[in-house]
mmCIF file with all atom_site columns, C-alpha atoms and ligand atoms in Angstrom:
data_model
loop_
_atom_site.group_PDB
_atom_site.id
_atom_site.type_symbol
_atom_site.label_atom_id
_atom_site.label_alt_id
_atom_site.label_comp_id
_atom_site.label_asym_id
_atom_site.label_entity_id
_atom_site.label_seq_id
_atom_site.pdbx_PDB_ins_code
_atom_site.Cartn_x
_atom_site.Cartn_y
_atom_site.Cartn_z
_atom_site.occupancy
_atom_site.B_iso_or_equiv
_atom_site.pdbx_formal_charge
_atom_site.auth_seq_id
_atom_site.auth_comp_id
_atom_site.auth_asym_id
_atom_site.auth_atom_id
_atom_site.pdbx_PDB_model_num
ATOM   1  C  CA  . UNK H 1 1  ? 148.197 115.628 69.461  1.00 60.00 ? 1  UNK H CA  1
ATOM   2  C  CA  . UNK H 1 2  ? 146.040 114.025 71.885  1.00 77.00 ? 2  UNK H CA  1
ATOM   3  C  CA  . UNK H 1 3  ? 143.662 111.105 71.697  1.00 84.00 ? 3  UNK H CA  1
ATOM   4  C  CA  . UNK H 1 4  ? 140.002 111.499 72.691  1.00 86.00 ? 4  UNK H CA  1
ATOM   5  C  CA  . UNK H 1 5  ? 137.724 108.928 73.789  1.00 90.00 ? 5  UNK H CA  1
ATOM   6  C  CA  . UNK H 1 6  ? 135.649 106.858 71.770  1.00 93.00 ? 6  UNK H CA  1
ATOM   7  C  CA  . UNK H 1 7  ? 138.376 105.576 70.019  1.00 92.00 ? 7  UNK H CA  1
ATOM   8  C  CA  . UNK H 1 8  ? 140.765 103.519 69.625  1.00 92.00 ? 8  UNK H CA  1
ATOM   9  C  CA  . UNK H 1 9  ? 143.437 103.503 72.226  1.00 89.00 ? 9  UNK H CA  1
ATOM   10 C  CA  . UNK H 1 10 ? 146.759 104.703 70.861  1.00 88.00 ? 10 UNK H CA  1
ATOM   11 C  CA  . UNK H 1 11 ? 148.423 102.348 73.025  1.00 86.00 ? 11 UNK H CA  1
ATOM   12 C  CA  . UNK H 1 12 ? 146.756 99.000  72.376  1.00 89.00 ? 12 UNK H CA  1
ATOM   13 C  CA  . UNK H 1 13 ? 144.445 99.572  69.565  1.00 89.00 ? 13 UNK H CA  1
ATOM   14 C  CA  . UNK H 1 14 ? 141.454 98.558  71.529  1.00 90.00 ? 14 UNK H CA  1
ATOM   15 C  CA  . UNK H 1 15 ? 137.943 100.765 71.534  1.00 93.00 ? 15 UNK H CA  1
ATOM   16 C  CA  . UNK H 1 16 ? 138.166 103.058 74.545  1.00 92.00 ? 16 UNK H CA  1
ATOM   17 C  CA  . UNK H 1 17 ? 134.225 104.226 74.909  1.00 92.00 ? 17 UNK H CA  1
ATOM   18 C  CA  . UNK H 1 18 ? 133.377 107.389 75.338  1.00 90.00 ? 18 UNK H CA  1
ATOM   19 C  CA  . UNK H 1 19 ? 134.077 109.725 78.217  1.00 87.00 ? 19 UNK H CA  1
ATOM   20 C  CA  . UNK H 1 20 ? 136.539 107.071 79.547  1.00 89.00 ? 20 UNK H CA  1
ATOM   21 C  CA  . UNK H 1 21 ? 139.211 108.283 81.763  1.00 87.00 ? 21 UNK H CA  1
ATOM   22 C  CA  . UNK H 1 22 ? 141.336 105.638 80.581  1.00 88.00 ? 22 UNK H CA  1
ATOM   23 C  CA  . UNK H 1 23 ? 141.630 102.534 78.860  1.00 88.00 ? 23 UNK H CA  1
ATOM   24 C  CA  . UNK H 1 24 ? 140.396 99.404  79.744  1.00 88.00 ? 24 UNK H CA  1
ATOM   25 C  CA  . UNK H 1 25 ? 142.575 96.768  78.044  1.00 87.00 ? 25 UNK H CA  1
ATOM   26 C  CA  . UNK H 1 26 ? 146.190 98.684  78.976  1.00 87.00 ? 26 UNK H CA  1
ATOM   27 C  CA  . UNK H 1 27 ? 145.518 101.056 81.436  1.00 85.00 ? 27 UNK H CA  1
ATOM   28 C  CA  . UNK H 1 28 ? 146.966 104.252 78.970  1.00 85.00 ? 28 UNK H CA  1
ATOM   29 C  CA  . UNK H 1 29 ? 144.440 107.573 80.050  1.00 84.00 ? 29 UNK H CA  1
ATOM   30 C  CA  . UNK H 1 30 ? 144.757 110.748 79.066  1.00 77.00 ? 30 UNK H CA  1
ATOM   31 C  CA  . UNK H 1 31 ? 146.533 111.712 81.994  1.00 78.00 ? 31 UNK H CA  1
ATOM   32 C  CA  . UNK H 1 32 ? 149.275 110.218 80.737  1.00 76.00 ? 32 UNK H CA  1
ATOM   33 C  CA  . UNK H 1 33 ? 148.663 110.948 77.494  1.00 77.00 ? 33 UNK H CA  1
ATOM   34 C  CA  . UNK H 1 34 ? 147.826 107.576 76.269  1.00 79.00 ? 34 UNK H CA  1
ATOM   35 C  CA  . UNK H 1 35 ? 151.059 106.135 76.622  1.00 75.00 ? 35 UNK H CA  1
ATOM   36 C  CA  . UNK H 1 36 ? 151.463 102.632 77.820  1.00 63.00 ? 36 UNK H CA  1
ATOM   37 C  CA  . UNK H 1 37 ? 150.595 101.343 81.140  1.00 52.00 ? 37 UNK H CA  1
ATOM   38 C  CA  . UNK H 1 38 ? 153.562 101.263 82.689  1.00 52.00 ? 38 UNK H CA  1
ATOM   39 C  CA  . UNK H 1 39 ? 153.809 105.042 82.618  1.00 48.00 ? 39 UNK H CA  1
ATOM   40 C  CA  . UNK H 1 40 ? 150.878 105.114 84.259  1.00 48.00 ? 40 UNK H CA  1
ATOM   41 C  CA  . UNK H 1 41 ? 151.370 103.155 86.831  1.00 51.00 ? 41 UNK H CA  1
ATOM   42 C  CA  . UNK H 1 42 ? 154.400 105.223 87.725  1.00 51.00 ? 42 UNK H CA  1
ATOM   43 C  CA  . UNK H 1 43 ? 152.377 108.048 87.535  1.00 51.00 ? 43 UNK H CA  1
ATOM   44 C  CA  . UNK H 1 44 ? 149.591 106.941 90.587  1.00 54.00 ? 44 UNK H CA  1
ATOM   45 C  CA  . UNK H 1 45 ? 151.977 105.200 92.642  1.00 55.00 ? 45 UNK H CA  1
ATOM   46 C  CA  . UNK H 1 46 ? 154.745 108.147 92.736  1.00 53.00 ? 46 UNK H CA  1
ATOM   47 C  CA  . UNK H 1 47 ? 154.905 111.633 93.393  1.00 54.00 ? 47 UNK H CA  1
ATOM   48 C  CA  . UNK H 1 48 ? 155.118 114.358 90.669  1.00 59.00 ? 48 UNK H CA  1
ATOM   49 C  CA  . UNK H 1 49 ? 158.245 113.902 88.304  1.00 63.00 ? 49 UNK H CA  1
ATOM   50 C  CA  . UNK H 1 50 ? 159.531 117.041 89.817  1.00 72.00 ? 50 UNK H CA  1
ATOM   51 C  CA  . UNK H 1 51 ? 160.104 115.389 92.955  1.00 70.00 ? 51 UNK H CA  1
ATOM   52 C  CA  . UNK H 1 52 ? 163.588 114.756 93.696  1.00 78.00 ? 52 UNK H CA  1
ATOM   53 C  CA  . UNK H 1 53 ? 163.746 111.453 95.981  1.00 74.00 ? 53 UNK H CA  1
ATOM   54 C  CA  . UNK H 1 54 ? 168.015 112.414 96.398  1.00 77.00 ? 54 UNK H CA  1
ATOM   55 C  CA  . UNK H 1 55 ? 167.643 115.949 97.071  1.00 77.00 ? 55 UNK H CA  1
ATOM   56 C  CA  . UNK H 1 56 ? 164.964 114.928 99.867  1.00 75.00 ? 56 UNK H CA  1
ATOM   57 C  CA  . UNK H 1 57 ? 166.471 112.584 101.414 1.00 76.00 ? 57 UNK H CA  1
ATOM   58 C  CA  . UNK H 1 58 ? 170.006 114.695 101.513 1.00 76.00 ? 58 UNK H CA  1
ATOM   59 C  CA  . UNK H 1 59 ? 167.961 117.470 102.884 1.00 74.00 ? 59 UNK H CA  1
ATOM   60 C  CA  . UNK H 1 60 ? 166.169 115.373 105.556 1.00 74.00 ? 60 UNK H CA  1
ATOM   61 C  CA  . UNK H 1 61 ? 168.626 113.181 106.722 1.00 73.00 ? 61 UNK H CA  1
ATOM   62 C  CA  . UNK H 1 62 ? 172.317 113.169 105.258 1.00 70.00 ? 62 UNK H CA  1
ATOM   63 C  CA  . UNK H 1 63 ? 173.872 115.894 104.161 1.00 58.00 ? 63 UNK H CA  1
ATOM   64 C  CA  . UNK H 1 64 ? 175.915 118.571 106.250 1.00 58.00 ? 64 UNK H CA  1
ATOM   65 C  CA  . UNK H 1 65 ? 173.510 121.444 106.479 1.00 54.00 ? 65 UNK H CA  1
ATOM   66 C  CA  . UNK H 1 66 ? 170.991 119.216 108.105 1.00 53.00 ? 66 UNK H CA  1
ATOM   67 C  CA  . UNK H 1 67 ? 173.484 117.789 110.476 1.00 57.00 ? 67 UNK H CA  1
ATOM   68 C  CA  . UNK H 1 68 ? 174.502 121.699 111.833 1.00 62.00 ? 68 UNK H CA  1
ATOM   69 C  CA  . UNK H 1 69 ? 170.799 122.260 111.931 1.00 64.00 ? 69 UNK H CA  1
ATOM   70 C  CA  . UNK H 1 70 ? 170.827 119.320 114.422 1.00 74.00 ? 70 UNK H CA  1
ATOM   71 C  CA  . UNK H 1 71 ? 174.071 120.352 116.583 1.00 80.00 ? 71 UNK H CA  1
ATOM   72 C  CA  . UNK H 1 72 ? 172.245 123.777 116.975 1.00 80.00 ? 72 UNK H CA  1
ATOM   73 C  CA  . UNK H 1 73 ? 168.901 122.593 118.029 1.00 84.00 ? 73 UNK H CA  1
ATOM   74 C  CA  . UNK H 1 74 ? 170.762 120.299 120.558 1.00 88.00 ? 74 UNK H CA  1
ATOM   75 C  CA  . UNK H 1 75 ? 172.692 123.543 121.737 1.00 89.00 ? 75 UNK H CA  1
ATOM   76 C  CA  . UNK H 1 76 ? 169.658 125.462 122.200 1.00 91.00 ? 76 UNK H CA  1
ATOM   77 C  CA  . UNK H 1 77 ? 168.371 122.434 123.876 1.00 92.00 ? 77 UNK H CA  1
ATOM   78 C  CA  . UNK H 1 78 ? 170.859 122.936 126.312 1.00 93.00 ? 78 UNK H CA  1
ATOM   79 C  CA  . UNK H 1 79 ? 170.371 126.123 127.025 1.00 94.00 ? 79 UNK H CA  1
ATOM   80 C  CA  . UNK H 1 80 ? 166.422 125.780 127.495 1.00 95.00 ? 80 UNK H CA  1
ATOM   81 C  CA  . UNK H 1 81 ? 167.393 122.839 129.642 1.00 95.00 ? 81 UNK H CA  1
ATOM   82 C  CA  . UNK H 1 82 ? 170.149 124.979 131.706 1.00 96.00 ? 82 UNK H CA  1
ATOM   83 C  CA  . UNK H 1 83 ? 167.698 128.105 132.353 1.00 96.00 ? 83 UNK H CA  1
ATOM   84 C  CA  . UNK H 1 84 ? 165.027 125.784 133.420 1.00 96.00 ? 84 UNK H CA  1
ATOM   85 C  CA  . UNK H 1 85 ? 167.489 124.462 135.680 1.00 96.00 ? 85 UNK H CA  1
ATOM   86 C  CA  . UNK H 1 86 ? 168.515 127.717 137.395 1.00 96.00 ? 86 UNK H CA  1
ATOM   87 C  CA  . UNK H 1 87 ? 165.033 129.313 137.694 1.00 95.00 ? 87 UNK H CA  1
ATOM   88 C  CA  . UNK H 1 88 ? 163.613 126.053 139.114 1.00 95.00 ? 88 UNK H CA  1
ATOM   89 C  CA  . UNK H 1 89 ? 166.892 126.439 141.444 1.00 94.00 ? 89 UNK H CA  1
ATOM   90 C  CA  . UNK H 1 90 ? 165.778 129.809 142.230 1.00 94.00 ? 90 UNK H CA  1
ATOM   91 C  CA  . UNK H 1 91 ? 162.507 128.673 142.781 1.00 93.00 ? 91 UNK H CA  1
ATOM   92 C  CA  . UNK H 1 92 ? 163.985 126.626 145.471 1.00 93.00 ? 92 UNK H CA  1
ATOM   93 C  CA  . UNK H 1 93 ? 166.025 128.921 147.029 1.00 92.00 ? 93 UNK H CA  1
ATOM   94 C  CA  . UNK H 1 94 ? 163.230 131.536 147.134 1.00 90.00 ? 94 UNK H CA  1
ATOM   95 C  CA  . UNK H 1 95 ? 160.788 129.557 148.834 1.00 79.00 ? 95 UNK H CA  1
ATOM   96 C  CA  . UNK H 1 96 ? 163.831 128.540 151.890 1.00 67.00 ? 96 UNK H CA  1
HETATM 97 ZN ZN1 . LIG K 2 .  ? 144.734 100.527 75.635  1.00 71.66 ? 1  LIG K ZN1 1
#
């Protein structure tokens, strides 16, 4: 069951007017269902609960995959590097 404004605020008892967004007194809204405040400050200040703050950091940073990802962008690095190299080099040898 949800709680619709005016009422009183499941949370803290006090009289949350009407067409409030949330309660004044704790904080509760209806976006967090009108639990206390603490749950709703965890719901502004992080991302959806879905969010997994390991699985993003293994995929951006630590784990294995990401670290072949690396070697091969550095390889292909290379090799944009190394055919730069030999058509500035027959640039050069063109123009002699
Ligand atoms: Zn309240």
């Amino acid at each position: 069951m949800s709680f619709q404004p005016p009422g009183q605020c499941p949370s803290c008892g006090e009289w949350v007017p009407r067409k409030a967004l949330a309660c004044d007194c704790c904080g509760a809204c209806a976006k967090s269902g009108w639990k206390a405040s603490a749950d709703v400050y965890d719901g502004l200040d992080l991302p959806d609960e879905d969010f997994d703050y390991n699985e993003f950091v293994e995929r951006e940073f630590g784990s294995e995959t990401s670290l072949k990802t690396t070697s091969r962008e550095t390889l292909w690095r290379w090799v944009a590097a190394i055919l730069l190299a030999v058509m500035v080099l027959g640039y050069l040898l063109s123009v002699r």
